[in-house]
Amino acid sequence: MYFLYIDNQFNKIGRVLIKLMGCFLIFLLCSCKIQEHNKKIKPVSFDLDLKFLESLELNIRTYHNYIHYVSNIYNVDEILIKAIIQVESNYNPKVVSKSNAVGLMQLKSSTAGREVYRMKGWKGEPSVRDLKNIAININLGTAYLSILQKRLIGINNPQTKRYALIVSYVNGLGTLLRMFSSDYNIAITKINTFTPEEFCKYIQNYHPSVQARRYLWKINVVYSAIIYKQFFLN
């Protein structure tokens, strides 16, 4: 199944395979159960059918070239950037959340924005108008991911590192590390004792933020869908 090439016309067999792959992705991701005080929290579901994949492709196509360009500048996973934009804003550059997170990658001026400015040697922080600018938002958001990525460099397994990066992006690096130790080096060492699957389950069971638990699940679903779309449906 992993190396099937499906005709662009999506015949009946292709449609069945798409739905089966969607079920398979959900089956894999269900291993990361979301629990809190022994109560299961139902994850936000994504309909991984043909309609979803086509919508995802349309969204990504609009910004693909610039995302590819910026991902190379900052050495950040291009697929992860695309997945974050899909989950954060559904590729709507004008979105502003109740907590004043702005634009495609839902950045806050006073936190991620200011930190990226500091990294670049700039004073102050980006304005709301700046963050609604597509190019600026993707650039700053990817730069922020690169900052977090460098701080997680001690994590050996690339998949575990990606999970840690996702959770840090949505809820802060400090919160993640304190789950393991107040000492940075000890925290990283403990994380390295987990397999990616164990780390994912640990986050879903014990991260203090329910939002972060759901976010990890959602990003993983979209990340897998993008890979599937690129390698099996193109």
Short mmCIF file of C-alpha atoms in Angstrom, two decimals:
data_model
loop_
_atom_site.label_atom_id
_atom_site.label_comp_id
_atom_site.label_asym_id
_atom_site.label_seq_id
_atom_site.Cartn_x
_atom_site.Cartn_y
_atom_site.Cartn_z
CA MET A 1 0.00 0.00 0.00
CA TYR A 2 2.84 2.37 0.78
CA PHE A 3 4.05 2.70 -2.77
CA LEU A 4 0.79 2.86 -4.70
CA TYR A 5 0.50 5.55 -7.32
CA ILE A 6 -3.09 6.69 -7.53
CA ASP A 7 -4.35 8.20 -10.75
CA ASN A 8 -5.26 11.87 -10.57
CA GLN A 9 -8.82 11.06 -11.56
CA PHE A 10 -9.33 9.20 -8.27
CA ASN A 11 -11.12 6.09 -9.44
CA LYS A 12 -13.24 4.04 -7.09
CA ILE A 13 -10.30 2.04 -5.81
CA GLY A 14 -8.38 5.23 -5.14
CA ARG A 15 -11.25 6.67 -3.14
CA VAL A 16 -11.44 3.56 -0.98
CA LEU A 17 -7.69 3.70 -0.39
CA ILE A 18 -7.92 7.34 0.69
CA LYS A 19 -10.53 6.50 3.30
CA LEU A 20 -8.55 3.48 4.46
CA MET A 21 -5.44 5.60 4.81
CA GLY A 22 -7.40 8.15 6.80
CA CYS A 23 -8.60 5.43 9.15
CA PHE A 24 -5.05 4.09 9.38
CA LEU A 25 -3.67 7.51 10.34
CA ILE A 26 -6.29 7.92 13.03
CA PHE A 27 -5.54 4.39 14.28
CA LEU A 28 -1.87 5.26 14.61
CA LEU A 29 -2.52 8.54 16.34
CA CYS A 30 -5.03 7.04 18.74
CA SER A 31 -2.04 5.43 20.45
CA CYS A 32 -1.48 8.92 21.83
CA LYS A 33 -4.56 8.92 24.05
CA ILE A 34 -5.64 12.15 25.67
CA GLN A 35 -6.38 11.65 29.34
CA GLU A 36 -6.82 13.85 32.36
CA HIS A 37 -7.45 12.43 35.83
CA ASN A 38 -8.43 9.13 34.20
CA LYS A 39 -11.07 10.85 32.07
CA LYS A 40 -10.70 10.50 28.33
CA ILE A 41 -10.99 13.69 26.33
CA LYS A 42 -12.16 13.19 22.78
CA PRO A 43 -9.66 14.73 20.34
CA VAL A 44 -10.85 17.20 17.75
CA SER A 45 -11.46 15.02 14.70
CA PHE A 46 -10.24 15.65 11.18
CA ASP A 47 -12.09 14.11 8.27
CA LEU A 48 -9.24 12.63 6.26
CA ASP A 49 -11.29 12.00 3.16
CA LEU A 50 -10.78 13.24 -0.38
CA LYS A 51 -12.44 16.58 0.35
CA PHE A 52 -10.08 17.27 3.25
CA LEU A 53 -7.00 16.33 1.25
CA GLU A 54 -8.03 18.48 -1.70
CA SER A 55 -8.73 21.44 0.60
CA LEU A 56 -5.38 20.95 2.29
CA GLU A 57 -3.60 20.88 -1.06
CA LEU A 58 -5.33 24.10 -2.17
CA ASN A 59 -4.33 25.88 1.05
CA ILE A 60 -0.72 24.75 0.85
CA ARG A 61 -0.34 25.50 -2.86
CA THR A 62 -0.96 29.22 -2.27
CA TYR A 63 2.04 29.62 0.04
CA HIS A 64 4.20 26.64 -0.90
CA ASN A 65 7.05 28.51 -2.58
CA TYR A 66 7.56 30.98 0.24
CA ILE A 67 7.26 28.32 2.94
CA HIS A 68 9.86 26.25 1.09
CA TYR A 69 12.15 29.28 0.85
CA VAL A 70 11.85 30.21 4.53
CA SER A 71 12.18 26.61 5.75
CA ASN A 72 15.57 26.43 4.02
CA ILE A 73 16.72 29.71 5.56
CA TYR A 74 15.97 28.56 9.11
CA ASN A 75 16.48 24.81 8.60
CA VAL A 76 12.98 24.00 9.85
CA ASP A 77 10.84 21.10 8.62
CA GLU A 78 8.74 22.45 5.74
CA ILE A 79 5.90 19.98 6.34
CA LEU A 80 5.72 21.00 10.00
CA ILE A 81 5.37 24.67 9.04
CA LYS A 82 2.51 23.79 6.69
CA ALA A 83 0.79 21.67 9.34
CA ILE A 84 1.06 24.43 11.95
CA ILE A 85 -0.44 27.00 9.59
CA GLN A 86 -3.31 24.64 8.75
CA VAL A 87 -4.14 23.99 12.41
CA GLU A 88 -3.52 27.52 13.67
CA SER A 89 -5.38 29.55 11.05
CA ASN A 90 -6.62 27.31 8.23
CA TYR A 91 -4.39 29.50 6.04
CA ASN A 92 -6.35 32.67 6.85
CA PRO A 93 -3.79 35.50 7.32
CA LYS A 94 -6.30 37.83 9.00
CA VAL A 95 -7.22 35.60 11.95
CA VAL A 96 -6.82 37.13 15.43
CA SER A 97 -7.50 34.94 18.46
CA LYS A 98 -9.04 35.97 21.78
CA SER A 99 -5.53 35.97 23.24
CA ASN A 100 -4.31 38.31 20.46
CA ALA A 101 -2.40 35.69 18.50
CA VAL A 102 -2.29 36.97 14.93
CA GLY A 103 -2.10 35.65 11.40
CA LEU A 104 -1.18 32.43 9.66
CA MET A 105 1.02 31.04 12.43
CA GLN A 106 -0.91 32.76 15.25
CA LEU A 107 1.98 34.74 16.71
CA LYS A 108 1.87 37.02 19.73
CA SER A 109 3.89 40.21 19.44
CA SER A 110 4.92 40.27 23.10
CA THR A 111 6.20 36.68 23.23
CA ALA A 112 7.25 34.92 20.02
CA GLY A 113 7.47 38.20 18.10
CA ARG A 114 9.68 39.88 20.67
CA GLU A 115 11.89 36.81 21.00
CA VAL A 116 12.52 36.66 17.25
CA TYR A 117 13.25 40.40 17.17
CA ARG A 118 15.80 39.86 19.94
CA MET A 119 17.40 37.00 18.00
CA LYS A 120 17.72 39.24 14.94
CA GLY A 121 19.14 42.12 16.99
CA TRP A 122 16.10 44.31 16.45
CA LYS A 123 14.41 46.47 19.06
CA GLY A 124 10.77 46.22 20.07
CA GLU A 125 8.24 43.78 18.67
CA PRO A 126 6.15 43.33 15.50
CA SER A 127 2.85 45.18 15.18
CA VAL A 128 -0.50 43.52 14.51
CA ARG A 129 -0.28 44.90 10.99
CA ASP A 130 3.12 43.24 10.56
CA LEU A 131 1.78 39.91 11.75
CA LYS A 132 -1.13 40.04 9.31
CA ASN A 133 1.40 40.33 6.50
CA ILE A 134 1.76 36.84 5.04
CA ALA A 135 5.51 36.94 4.38
CA ILE A 136 6.37 38.55 7.72
CA ASN A 137 4.20 36.12 9.67
CA ILE A 138 5.64 33.00 8.05
CA ASN A 139 9.17 34.37 8.41
CA LEU A 140 8.79 35.24 12.09
CA GLY A 141 6.89 32.05 12.90
CA THR A 142 9.54 29.88 11.26
CA ALA A 143 12.29 31.86 12.97
CA TYR A 144 10.58 31.20 16.30
CA LEU A 145 10.45 27.48 15.50
CA SER A 146 14.18 27.62 14.77
CA ILE A 147 14.82 29.20 18.18
CA LEU A 148 12.89 26.42 19.93
CA GLN A 149 14.57 23.81 17.74
CA LYS A 150 18.03 24.96 18.80
CA ARG A 151 17.02 24.76 22.46
CA LEU A 152 15.85 21.19 21.91
CA ILE A 153 19.02 20.18 20.06
CA GLY A 154 19.98 17.73 22.83
CA ILE A 155 17.04 15.46 22.02
CA ASN A 156 18.47 12.59 20.00
CA ASN A 157 15.46 11.12 18.22
CA PRO A 158 14.19 13.36 15.37
CA GLN A 159 10.57 12.30 15.85
CA THR A 160 10.66 12.93 19.59
CA LYS A 161 12.28 16.29 18.90
CA ARG A 162 9.47 17.16 16.50
CA TYR A 163 6.85 16.29 19.12
CA ALA A 164 8.69 18.42 21.68
CA LEU A 165 8.92 21.29 19.20
CA ILE A 166 5.18 21.15 18.50
CA VAL A 167 4.26 21.26 22.18
CA SER A 168 6.79 24.01 22.89
CA TYR A 169 5.41 26.12 20.05
CA VAL A 170 1.88 26.10 21.41
CA ASN A 171 2.50 26.18 25.16
CA GLY A 172 6.10 27.13 25.82
CA LEU A 173 9.39 25.30 26.12
CA GLY A 174 9.66 25.89 29.86
CA THR A 175 6.37 24.17 30.61
CA LEU A 176 7.45 21.12 28.62
CA LEU A 177 10.86 20.79 30.24
CA ARG A 178 9.49 21.23 33.77
CA MET A 179 7.43 18.09 33.23
CA PHE A 180 10.73 16.21 33.44
CA SER A 181 12.96 18.41 35.61
CA SER A 182 13.61 22.01 36.61
CA ASP A 183 17.17 21.43 35.38
CA TYR A 184 17.50 21.75 31.59
CA ASN A 185 20.16 19.07 31.15
CA ILE A 186 18.34 16.57 33.34
CA ALA A 187 15.08 17.23 31.50
CA ILE A 188 16.70 16.58 28.11
CA THR A 189 18.39 13.44 29.43
CA LYS A 190 15.05 12.10 30.70
CA ILE A 191 13.34 12.87 27.40
CA ASN A 192 16.04 10.84 25.64
CA THR A 193 15.00 7.75 27.63
CA PHE A 194 11.60 7.78 25.88
CA THR A 195 10.78 6.33 22.50
CA PRO A 196 8.75 8.71 20.30
CA GLU A 197 5.59 6.73 21.08
CA GLU A 198 6.27 6.80 24.82
CA PHE A 199 7.00 10.53 24.72
CA CYS A 200 3.78 11.21 22.82
CA LYS A 201 1.73 9.21 25.33
CA TYR A 202 3.46 10.92 28.24
CA ILE A 203 2.60 14.35 26.86
CA GLN A 204 -1.00 13.32 26.22
CA ASN A 205 -1.36 11.96 29.75
CA TYR A 206 0.57 14.47 31.85
CA HIS A 207 1.03 17.82 30.10
CA PRO A 208 -0.71 20.43 32.29
CA SER A 209 -2.35 22.08 29.28
CA VAL A 210 -5.25 20.26 27.65
CA GLN A 211 -4.76 22.59 24.68
CA ALA A 212 -1.20 21.33 24.22
CA ARG A 213 -2.35 17.70 24.33
CA ARG A 214 -4.97 18.30 21.65
CA TYR A 215 -2.58 20.43 19.62
CA LEU A 216 0.00 17.66 19.40
CA TRP A 217 -2.68 15.26 18.17
CA LYS A 218 -4.02 17.70 15.58
CA ILE A 219 -0.60 18.63 14.19
CA ASN A 220 0.35 14.96 13.91
CA VAL A 221 -2.83 14.21 11.95
CA VAL A 222 -2.28 17.07 9.50
CA TYR A 223 1.46 16.34 9.24
CA SER A 224 0.67 12.74 8.27
CA ALA A 225 -2.01 13.88 5.82
CA ILE A 226 0.43 16.22 4.07
CA ILE A 227 3.00 13.44 3.72
CA TYR A 228 0.32 11.10 2.37
CA LYS A 229 -0.84 13.71 -0.12
CA GLN A 230 2.68 14.42 -1.35
CA PHE A 231 3.88 10.84 -1.70
CA PHE A 232 0.75 8.93 -2.66
CA LEU A 233 -1.60 11.28 -4.49
CA ASN A 234 0.72 13.42 -6.61
#
